[in-house]
Coordinates of C-alpha atoms in Angstrom, one line a residue:
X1 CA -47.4 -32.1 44.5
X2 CA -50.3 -31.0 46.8
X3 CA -53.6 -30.5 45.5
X4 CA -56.3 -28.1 47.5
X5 CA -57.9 -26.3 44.8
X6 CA -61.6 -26.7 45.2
X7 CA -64.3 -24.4 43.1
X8 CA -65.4 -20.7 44.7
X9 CA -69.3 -20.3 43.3
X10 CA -69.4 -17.4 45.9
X11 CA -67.5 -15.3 44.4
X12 CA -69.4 -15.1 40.9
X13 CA -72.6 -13.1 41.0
X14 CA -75.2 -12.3 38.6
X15 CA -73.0 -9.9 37.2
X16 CA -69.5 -11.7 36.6
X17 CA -68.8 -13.2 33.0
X18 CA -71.2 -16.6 32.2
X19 CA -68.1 -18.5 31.6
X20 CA -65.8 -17.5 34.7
X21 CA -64.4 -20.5 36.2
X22 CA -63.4 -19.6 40.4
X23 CA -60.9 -21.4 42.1
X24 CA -59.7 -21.6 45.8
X25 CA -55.8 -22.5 45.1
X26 CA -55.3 -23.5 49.2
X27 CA -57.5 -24.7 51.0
X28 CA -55.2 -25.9 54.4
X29 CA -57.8 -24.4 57.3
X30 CA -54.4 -24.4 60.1
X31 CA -52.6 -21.5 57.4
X32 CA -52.7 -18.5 56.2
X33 CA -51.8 -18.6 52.5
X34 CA -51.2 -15.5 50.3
X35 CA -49.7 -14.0 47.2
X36 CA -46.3 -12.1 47.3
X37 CA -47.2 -8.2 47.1
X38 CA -47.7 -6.9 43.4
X39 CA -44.4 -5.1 43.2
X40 CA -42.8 -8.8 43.5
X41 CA -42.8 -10.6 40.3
X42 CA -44.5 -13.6 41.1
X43 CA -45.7 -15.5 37.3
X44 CA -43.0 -17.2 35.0
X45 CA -42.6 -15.6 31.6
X46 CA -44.8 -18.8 29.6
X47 CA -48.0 -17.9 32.4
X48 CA -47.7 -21.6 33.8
X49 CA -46.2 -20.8 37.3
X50 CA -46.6 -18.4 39.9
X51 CA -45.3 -18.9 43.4
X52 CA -47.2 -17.9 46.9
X53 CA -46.9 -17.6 50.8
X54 CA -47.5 -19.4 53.4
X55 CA -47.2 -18.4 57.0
X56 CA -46.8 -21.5 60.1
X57 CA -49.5 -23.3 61.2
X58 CA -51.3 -22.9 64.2
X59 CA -49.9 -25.9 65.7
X60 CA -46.3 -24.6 65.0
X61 CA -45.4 -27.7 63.5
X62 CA -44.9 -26.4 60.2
X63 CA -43.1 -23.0 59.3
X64 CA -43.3 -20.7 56.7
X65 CA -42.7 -21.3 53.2
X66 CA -42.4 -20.2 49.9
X67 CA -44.8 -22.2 47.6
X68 CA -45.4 -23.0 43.4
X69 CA -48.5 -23.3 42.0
X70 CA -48.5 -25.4 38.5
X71 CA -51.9 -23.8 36.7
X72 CA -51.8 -26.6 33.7
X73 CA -51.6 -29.5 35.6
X74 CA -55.4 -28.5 38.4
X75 CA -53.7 -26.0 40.4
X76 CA -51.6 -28.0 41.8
X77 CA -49.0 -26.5 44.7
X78 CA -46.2 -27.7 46.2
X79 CA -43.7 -26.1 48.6
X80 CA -39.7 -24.8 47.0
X81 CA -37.9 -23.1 50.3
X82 CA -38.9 -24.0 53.8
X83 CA -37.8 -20.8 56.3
X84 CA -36.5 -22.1 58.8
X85 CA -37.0 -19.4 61.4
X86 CA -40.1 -17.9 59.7
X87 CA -40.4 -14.9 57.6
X88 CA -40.1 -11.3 58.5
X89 CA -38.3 -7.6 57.8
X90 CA -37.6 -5.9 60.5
X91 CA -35.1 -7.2 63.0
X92 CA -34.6 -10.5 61.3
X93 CA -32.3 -12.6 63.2
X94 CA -29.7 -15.2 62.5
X95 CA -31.5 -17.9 60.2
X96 CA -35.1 -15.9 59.2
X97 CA -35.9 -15.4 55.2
X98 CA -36.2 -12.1 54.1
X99 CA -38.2 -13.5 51.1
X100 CA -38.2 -14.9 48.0
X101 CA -38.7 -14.1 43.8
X102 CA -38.9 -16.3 41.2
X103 CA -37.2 -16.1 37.9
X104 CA -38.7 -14.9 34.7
X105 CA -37.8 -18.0 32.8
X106 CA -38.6 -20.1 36.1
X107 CA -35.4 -22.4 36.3
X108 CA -34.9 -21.4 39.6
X109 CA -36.1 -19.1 42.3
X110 CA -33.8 -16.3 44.5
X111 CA -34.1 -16.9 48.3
X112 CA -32.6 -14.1 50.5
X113 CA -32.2 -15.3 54.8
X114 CA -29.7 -14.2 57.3
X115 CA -26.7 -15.8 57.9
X116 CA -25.3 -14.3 60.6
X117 CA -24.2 -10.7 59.8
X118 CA -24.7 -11.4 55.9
X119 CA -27.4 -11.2 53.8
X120 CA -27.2 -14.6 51.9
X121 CA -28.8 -15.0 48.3
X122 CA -29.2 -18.6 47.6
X123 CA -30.3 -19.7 44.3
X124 CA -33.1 -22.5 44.4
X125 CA -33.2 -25.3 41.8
X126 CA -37.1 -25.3 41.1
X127 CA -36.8 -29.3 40.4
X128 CA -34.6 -30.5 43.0
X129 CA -35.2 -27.8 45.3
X130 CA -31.4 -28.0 46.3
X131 CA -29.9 -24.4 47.3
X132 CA -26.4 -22.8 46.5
X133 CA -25.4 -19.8 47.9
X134 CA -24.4 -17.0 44.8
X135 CA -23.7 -13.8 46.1
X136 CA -24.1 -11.7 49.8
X137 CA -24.0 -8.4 51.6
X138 CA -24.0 -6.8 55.4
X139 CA -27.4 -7.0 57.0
X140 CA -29.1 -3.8 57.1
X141 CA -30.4 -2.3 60.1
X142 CA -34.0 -2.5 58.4
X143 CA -35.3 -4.2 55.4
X144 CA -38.1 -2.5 53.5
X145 CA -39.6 -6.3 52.1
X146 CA -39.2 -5.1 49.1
X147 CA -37.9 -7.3 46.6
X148 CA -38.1 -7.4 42.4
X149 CA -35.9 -8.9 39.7
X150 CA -34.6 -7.6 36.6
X151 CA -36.7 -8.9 33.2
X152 CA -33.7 -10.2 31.9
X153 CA -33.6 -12.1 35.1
X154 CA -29.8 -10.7 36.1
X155 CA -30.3 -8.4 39.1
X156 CA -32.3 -9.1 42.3
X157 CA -32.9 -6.1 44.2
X158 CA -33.2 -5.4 47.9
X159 CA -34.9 -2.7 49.4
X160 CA -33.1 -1.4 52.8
X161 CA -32.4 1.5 55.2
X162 CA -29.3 2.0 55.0
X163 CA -28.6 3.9 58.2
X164 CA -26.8 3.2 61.1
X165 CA -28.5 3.8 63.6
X166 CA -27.4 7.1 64.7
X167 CA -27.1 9.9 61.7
X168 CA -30.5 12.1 61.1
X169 CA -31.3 11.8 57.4
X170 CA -29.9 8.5 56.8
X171 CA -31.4 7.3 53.7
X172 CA -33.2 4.4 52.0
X173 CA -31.6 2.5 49.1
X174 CA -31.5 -1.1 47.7
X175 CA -28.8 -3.9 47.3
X176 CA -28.6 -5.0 43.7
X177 CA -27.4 -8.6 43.7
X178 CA -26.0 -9.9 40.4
X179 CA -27.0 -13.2 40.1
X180 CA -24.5 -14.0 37.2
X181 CA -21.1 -12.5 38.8
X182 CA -22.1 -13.2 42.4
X183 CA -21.9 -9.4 43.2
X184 CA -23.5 -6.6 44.6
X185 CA -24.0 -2.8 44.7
X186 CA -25.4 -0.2 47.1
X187 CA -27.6 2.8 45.7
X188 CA -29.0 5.6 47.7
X189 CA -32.6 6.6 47.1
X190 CA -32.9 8.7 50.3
X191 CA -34.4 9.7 53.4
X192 CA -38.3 9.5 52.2
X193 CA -38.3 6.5 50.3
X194 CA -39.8 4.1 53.7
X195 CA -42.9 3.0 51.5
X196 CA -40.7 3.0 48.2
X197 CA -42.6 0.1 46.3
X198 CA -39.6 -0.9 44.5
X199 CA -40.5 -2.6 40.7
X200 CA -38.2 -3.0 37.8
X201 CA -39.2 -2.5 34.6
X202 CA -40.6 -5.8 32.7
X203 CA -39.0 -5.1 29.9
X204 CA -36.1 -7.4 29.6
X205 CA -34.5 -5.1 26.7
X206 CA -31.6 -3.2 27.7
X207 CA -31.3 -0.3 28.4
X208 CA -35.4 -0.8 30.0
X209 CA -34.4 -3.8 31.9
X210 CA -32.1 -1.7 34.4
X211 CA -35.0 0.9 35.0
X212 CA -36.7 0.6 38.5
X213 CA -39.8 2.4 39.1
X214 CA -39.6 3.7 43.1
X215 CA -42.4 5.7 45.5
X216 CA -41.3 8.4 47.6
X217 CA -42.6 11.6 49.7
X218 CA -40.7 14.9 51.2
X219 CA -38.2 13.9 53.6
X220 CA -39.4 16.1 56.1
X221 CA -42.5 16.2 57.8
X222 CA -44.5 19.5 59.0
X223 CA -43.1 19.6 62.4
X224 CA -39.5 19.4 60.7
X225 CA -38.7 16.1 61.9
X226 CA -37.6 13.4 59.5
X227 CA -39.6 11.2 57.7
X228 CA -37.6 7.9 58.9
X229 CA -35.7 8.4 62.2
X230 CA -32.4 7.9 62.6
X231 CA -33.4 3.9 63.6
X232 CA -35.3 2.7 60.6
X233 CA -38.6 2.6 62.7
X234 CA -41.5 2.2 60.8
X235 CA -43.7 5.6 62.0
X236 CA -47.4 5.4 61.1
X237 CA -49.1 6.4 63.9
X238 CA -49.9 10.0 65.5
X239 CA -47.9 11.2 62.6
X240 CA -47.9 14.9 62.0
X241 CA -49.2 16.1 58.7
X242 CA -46.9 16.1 55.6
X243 CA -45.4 19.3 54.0
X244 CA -48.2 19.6 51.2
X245 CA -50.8 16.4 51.7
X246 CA -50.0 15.8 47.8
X247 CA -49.4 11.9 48.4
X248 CA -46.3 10.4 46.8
X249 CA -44.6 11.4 44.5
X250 CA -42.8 8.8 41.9
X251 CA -39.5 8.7 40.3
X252 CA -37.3 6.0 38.0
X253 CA -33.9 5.6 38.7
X254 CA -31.4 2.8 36.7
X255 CA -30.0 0.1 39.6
X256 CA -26.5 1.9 39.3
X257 CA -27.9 5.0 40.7
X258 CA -27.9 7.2 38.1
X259 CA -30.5 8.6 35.2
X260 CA -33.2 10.1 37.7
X261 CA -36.3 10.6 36.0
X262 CA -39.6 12.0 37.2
X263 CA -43.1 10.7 36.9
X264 CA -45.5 13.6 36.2
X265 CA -48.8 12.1 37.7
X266 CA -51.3 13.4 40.4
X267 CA -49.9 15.6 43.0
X268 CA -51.9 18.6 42.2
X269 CA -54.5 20.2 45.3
X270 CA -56.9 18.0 43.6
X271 CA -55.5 14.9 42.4
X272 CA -53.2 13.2 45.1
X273 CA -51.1 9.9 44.8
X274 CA -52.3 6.9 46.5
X275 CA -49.4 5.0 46.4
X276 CA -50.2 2.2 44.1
X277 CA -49.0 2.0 40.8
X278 CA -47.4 -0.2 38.2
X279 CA -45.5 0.0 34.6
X280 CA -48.0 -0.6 31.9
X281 CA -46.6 -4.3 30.8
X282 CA -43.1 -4.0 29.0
X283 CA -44.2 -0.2 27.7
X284 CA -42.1 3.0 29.0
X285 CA -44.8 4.2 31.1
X286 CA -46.6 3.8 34.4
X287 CA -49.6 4.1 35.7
X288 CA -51.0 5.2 39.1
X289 CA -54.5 4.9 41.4
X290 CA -55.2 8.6 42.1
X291 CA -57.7 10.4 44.6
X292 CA -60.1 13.1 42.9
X293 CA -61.3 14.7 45.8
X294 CA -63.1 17.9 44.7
X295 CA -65.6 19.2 47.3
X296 CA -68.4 16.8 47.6
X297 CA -66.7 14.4 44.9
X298 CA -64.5 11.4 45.8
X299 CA -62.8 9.5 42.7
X300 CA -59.9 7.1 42.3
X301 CA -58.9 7.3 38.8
X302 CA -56.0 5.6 36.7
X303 CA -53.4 8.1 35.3
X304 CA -50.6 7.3 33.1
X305 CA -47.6 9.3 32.3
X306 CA -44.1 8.6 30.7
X307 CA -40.6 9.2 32.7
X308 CA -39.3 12.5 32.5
X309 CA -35.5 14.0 33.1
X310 CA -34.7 15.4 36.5
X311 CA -34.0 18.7 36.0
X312 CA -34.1 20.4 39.6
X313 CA -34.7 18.7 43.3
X314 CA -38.3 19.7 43.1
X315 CA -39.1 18.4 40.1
X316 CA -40.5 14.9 41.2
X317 CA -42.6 17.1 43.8
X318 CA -44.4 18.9 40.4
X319 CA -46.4 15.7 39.3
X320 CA -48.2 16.6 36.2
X321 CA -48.2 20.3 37.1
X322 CA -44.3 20.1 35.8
X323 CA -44.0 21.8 33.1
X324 CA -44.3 20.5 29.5
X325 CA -45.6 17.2 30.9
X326 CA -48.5 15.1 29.3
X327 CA -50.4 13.0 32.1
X328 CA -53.8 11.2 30.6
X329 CA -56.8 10.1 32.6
X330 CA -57.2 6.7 31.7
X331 CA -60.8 6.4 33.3
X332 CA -62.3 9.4 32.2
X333 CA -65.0 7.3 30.3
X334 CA -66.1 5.6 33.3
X335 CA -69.4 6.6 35.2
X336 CA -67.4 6.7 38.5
X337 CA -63.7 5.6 38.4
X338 CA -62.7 3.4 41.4
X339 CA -59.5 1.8 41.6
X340 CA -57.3 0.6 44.2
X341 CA -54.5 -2.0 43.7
X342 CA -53.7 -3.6 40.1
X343 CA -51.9 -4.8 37.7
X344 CA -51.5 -5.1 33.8
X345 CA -50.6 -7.8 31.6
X346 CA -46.9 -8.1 29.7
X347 CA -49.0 -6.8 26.7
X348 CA -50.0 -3.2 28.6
X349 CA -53.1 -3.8 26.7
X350 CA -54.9 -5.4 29.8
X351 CA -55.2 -4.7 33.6
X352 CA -57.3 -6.4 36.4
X353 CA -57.9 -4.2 39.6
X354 CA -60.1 -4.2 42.8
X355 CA -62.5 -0.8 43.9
X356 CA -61.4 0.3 47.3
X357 CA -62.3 -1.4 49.7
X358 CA -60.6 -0.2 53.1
X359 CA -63.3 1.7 54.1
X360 CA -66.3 -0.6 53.7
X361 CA -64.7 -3.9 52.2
X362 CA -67.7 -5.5 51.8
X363 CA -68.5 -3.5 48.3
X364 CA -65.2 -3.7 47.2
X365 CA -65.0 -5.8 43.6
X366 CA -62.8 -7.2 40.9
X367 CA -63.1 -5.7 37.1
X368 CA -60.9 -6.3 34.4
X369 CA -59.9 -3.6 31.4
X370 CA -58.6 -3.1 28.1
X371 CA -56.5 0.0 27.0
X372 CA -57.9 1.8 23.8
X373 CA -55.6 3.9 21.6
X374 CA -58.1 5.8 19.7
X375 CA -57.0 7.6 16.4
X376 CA -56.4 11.5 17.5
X377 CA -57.4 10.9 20.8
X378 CA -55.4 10.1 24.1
X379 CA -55.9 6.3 25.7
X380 CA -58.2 5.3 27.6
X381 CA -59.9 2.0 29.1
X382 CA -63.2 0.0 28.9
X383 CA -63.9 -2.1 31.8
X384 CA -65.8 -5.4 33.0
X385 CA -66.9 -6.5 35.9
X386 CA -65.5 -9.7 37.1
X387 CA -66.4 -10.9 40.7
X388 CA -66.6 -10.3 44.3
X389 CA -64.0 -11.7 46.0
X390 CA -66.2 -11.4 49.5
X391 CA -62.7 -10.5 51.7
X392 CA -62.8 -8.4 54.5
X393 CA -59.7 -6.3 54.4
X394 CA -59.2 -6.7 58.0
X395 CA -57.5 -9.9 58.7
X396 CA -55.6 -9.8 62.1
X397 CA -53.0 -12.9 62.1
X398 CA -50.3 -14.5 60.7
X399 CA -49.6 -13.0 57.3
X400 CA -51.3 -9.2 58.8
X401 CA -54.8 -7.7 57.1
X402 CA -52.7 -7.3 54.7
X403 CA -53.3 -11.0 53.7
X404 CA -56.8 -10.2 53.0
X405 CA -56.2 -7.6 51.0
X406 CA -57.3 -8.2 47.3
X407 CA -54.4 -7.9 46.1
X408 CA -55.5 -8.6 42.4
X409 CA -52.9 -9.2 39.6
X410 CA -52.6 -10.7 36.1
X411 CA -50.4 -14.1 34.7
X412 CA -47.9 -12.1 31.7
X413 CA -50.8 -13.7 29.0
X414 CA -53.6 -11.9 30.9
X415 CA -55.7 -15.6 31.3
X416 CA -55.4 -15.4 34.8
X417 CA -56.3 -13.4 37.7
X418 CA -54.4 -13.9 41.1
X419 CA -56.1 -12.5 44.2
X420 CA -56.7 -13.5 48.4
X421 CA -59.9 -13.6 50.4
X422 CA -60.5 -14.5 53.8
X423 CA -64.1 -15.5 53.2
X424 CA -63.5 -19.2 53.8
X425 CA -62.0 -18.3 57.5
X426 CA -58.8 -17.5 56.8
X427 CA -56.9 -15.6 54.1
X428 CA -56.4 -18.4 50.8
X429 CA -55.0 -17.7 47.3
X430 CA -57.7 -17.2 44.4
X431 CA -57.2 -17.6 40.5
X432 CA -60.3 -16.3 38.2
X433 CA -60.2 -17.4 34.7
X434 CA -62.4 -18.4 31.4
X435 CA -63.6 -14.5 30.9
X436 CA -63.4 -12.2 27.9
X437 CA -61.7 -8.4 28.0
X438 CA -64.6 -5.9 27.0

């Protein structure tokens, strides 16, 4: 075990709880350290482990890893798969990691690389650290970097383009990896699912524990091209404007392709998507950061809505103008809702989340919250503020700015917050705890 942590007083202010305790998990000044993206489930089910990136030092000397962090025993870390040839997504040749996830009871962890034309899965002893290959699959042209596993801990999923290179349309999809059988399956999601966010339900009941929540926009874009070309490429820039500018729209699908359901939230002329959103702990609903962007007003609230049935192609295009569908402004109470990326607790009864920050990062913040179910009257959320993490959104390196990134999200007990910031040089992972839910 490695031990790093040291105490972060600059990120309480006069305003944070009198009791929050701050502490800077890594401290290594050669790496970038981060947490796995919060569609990746990163905390074992008892809230004592969660596991972390780190990219190669500047030296080279060491490469990228996959690391554990032990919150009982001082925040302790230590490293569980070394990647031999780094870590990417796109283009990942013979020997690279795709990435890793950790197991809901944390026996072990899932590491997916490239061994020559296959996709290898390779299950990781968490004490030994020894590796066994279980189950693989044909290297896709592209890999999302999406990753999630099943609550029940069964089925690691995959995101990929599943083109070849050549058709118009091709679409997106995932590889479902069962961990138990050493199989796999393909599904199709389609052509506008580049950004999908993939995240299965944490609900490790059946039939919930197959359910996997996805992001996705029209296929087409105004000038009638395709949304992904035929190569996979990744097309962000000098993009022409969407069909409607409604943001994304969100659907559930079960990992054996079937059972499309619809999420009616935002995607109304004055409510779009902003493509972050999460299920509400083990419940059967999700929740999303919208924009409110009236004239002269600029909002992001949460909304929450429950899975509906696919009844017509359109229908996940209809957000909560579909008909017959119930979608609740969670922070209507607020004097000015402002939320960005987050995350709730296994509960659904508390969520952590940073304000926006990528325009002027500097005022962006950490708050915690606490969902109210009033008698005879929809939900709705009280909030506290927490802390300033003092990141600047804008980190150009190894790891991408999107290593600086907030990022925040909560252990399954709610104790602890997980978040980055780059303020001591270099993006470092953060846990806040010793705070009370308003």
């Amino acid at each position: 075990m490695v031990r790093e942590a040291c105490e972060r007083d600059e990120c309480r202010t006069p305003a944070s709880p009198e009791d929050l305790q701050v502490v800077q998990v890594t401290s290594d000044p050669q790496r970038v350290s981060h947490a796995y993206y919060l569609d990746c489930p990163s905390w074992t089910r008892d809230s004592r482990y969660f596991v972390f990136r780190r990219e190669a030092s500047d030296d080279g000397l060491t490469k990228p890893e996959a690391w554990i962090c032990d919150v009982r025993d001082g925040f302790s870390i230590r490293p569980i798969c070394k990647f031999e040839g780094g870590v990417g997504s796109w283009d990942v040749p013979d020997g690279m990691s795709y990435g890793a996830v950790l197991s809901p009871g944390g026996d072990c962890a899932y590491h997916l690389l490239r061994a020559a034309d296959r996709v290898e899965v390779r299950r990781v002893d968490l004490d030994t650290l020894r590796q066994e290959a279980i189950a693989s699959a044909p290297v896709p042209l592209v890999c999302r970097g999406a990753f999630s596993i099943s609550a029940d801990g069964e089925r690691v999923l995959m995101g990929n383009f599943l083109g070849d290179g050549k058709t118009e349309g091709a679409p997106w999809g995932a590889y479902i990896f069962d961990v138990r059988k050493g199989a796999y399956n393909i599904i199709e999601f389609g052509n506008g699912y580049r950004n999908m966010h993939c995240q299965y339900s944490h609900n490790p009941l059946p039939p919930y524990s197959h359910d996997i929540l996805l992001n996705h926009e029209h296929v087409k874009l105004s000038d009638g091209s395709w949304l992904t070309p035929p190569d996979g490429s990744w097309r962000w820039k000098d993009l022409p404007p969407t069909i409607d500018n409604l943001g994304s729209a969100y659907s559930v699908v079960r990992d054996d392709g079937a059972n499309w359901r619809m999420i009616p939230v935002g995607r109304a002329p004055a409510m779009t998507n902003g493509g972050h959103n999460t299920w509400r702990g083990q419940e059967y609903s999700v929740v999303t950061s919208a924009y409110n962007h009236l004239p002269g007003r600029w909002r992001a609230p949460l909304l929450e809505a429950a899975p509906m049935p696919v009844e017509q192609a359109e229908d996940p295009y209809l957000g909560q103008t579909r008909a017959g569908s119930k979608c609740v402004d969670l922070t209507r109470r607020l004097a000015r809702a402002d939320s960005c990326h987050f995350g709730f607790d296994e509960s659904g009864r508390r969520f952590v989340s940073d304000s926006d920050g990528y325009a002027i990062p500097q005022y962006s913040f950490l708050f915690v919250g606490t969902y109210v179910e009033p008698v005879g009257e929809n939900p709705f959320v009280r909030t506290r503020y927490l802390l300033l993490p003092r990141t600047s959104w804008r980190w150009k390196g190894a790891g991408g700015d999107q290593a600086s990134h907030p990022h925040p999200y909560l252990s399954p007990d709610g104790k602890y917050v997980v978040f980055q910031s780059d303020f001591s040089g270099r993006p470092q992972v953060h846990v806040a705890y010793g705070f009370e839910y308003p």
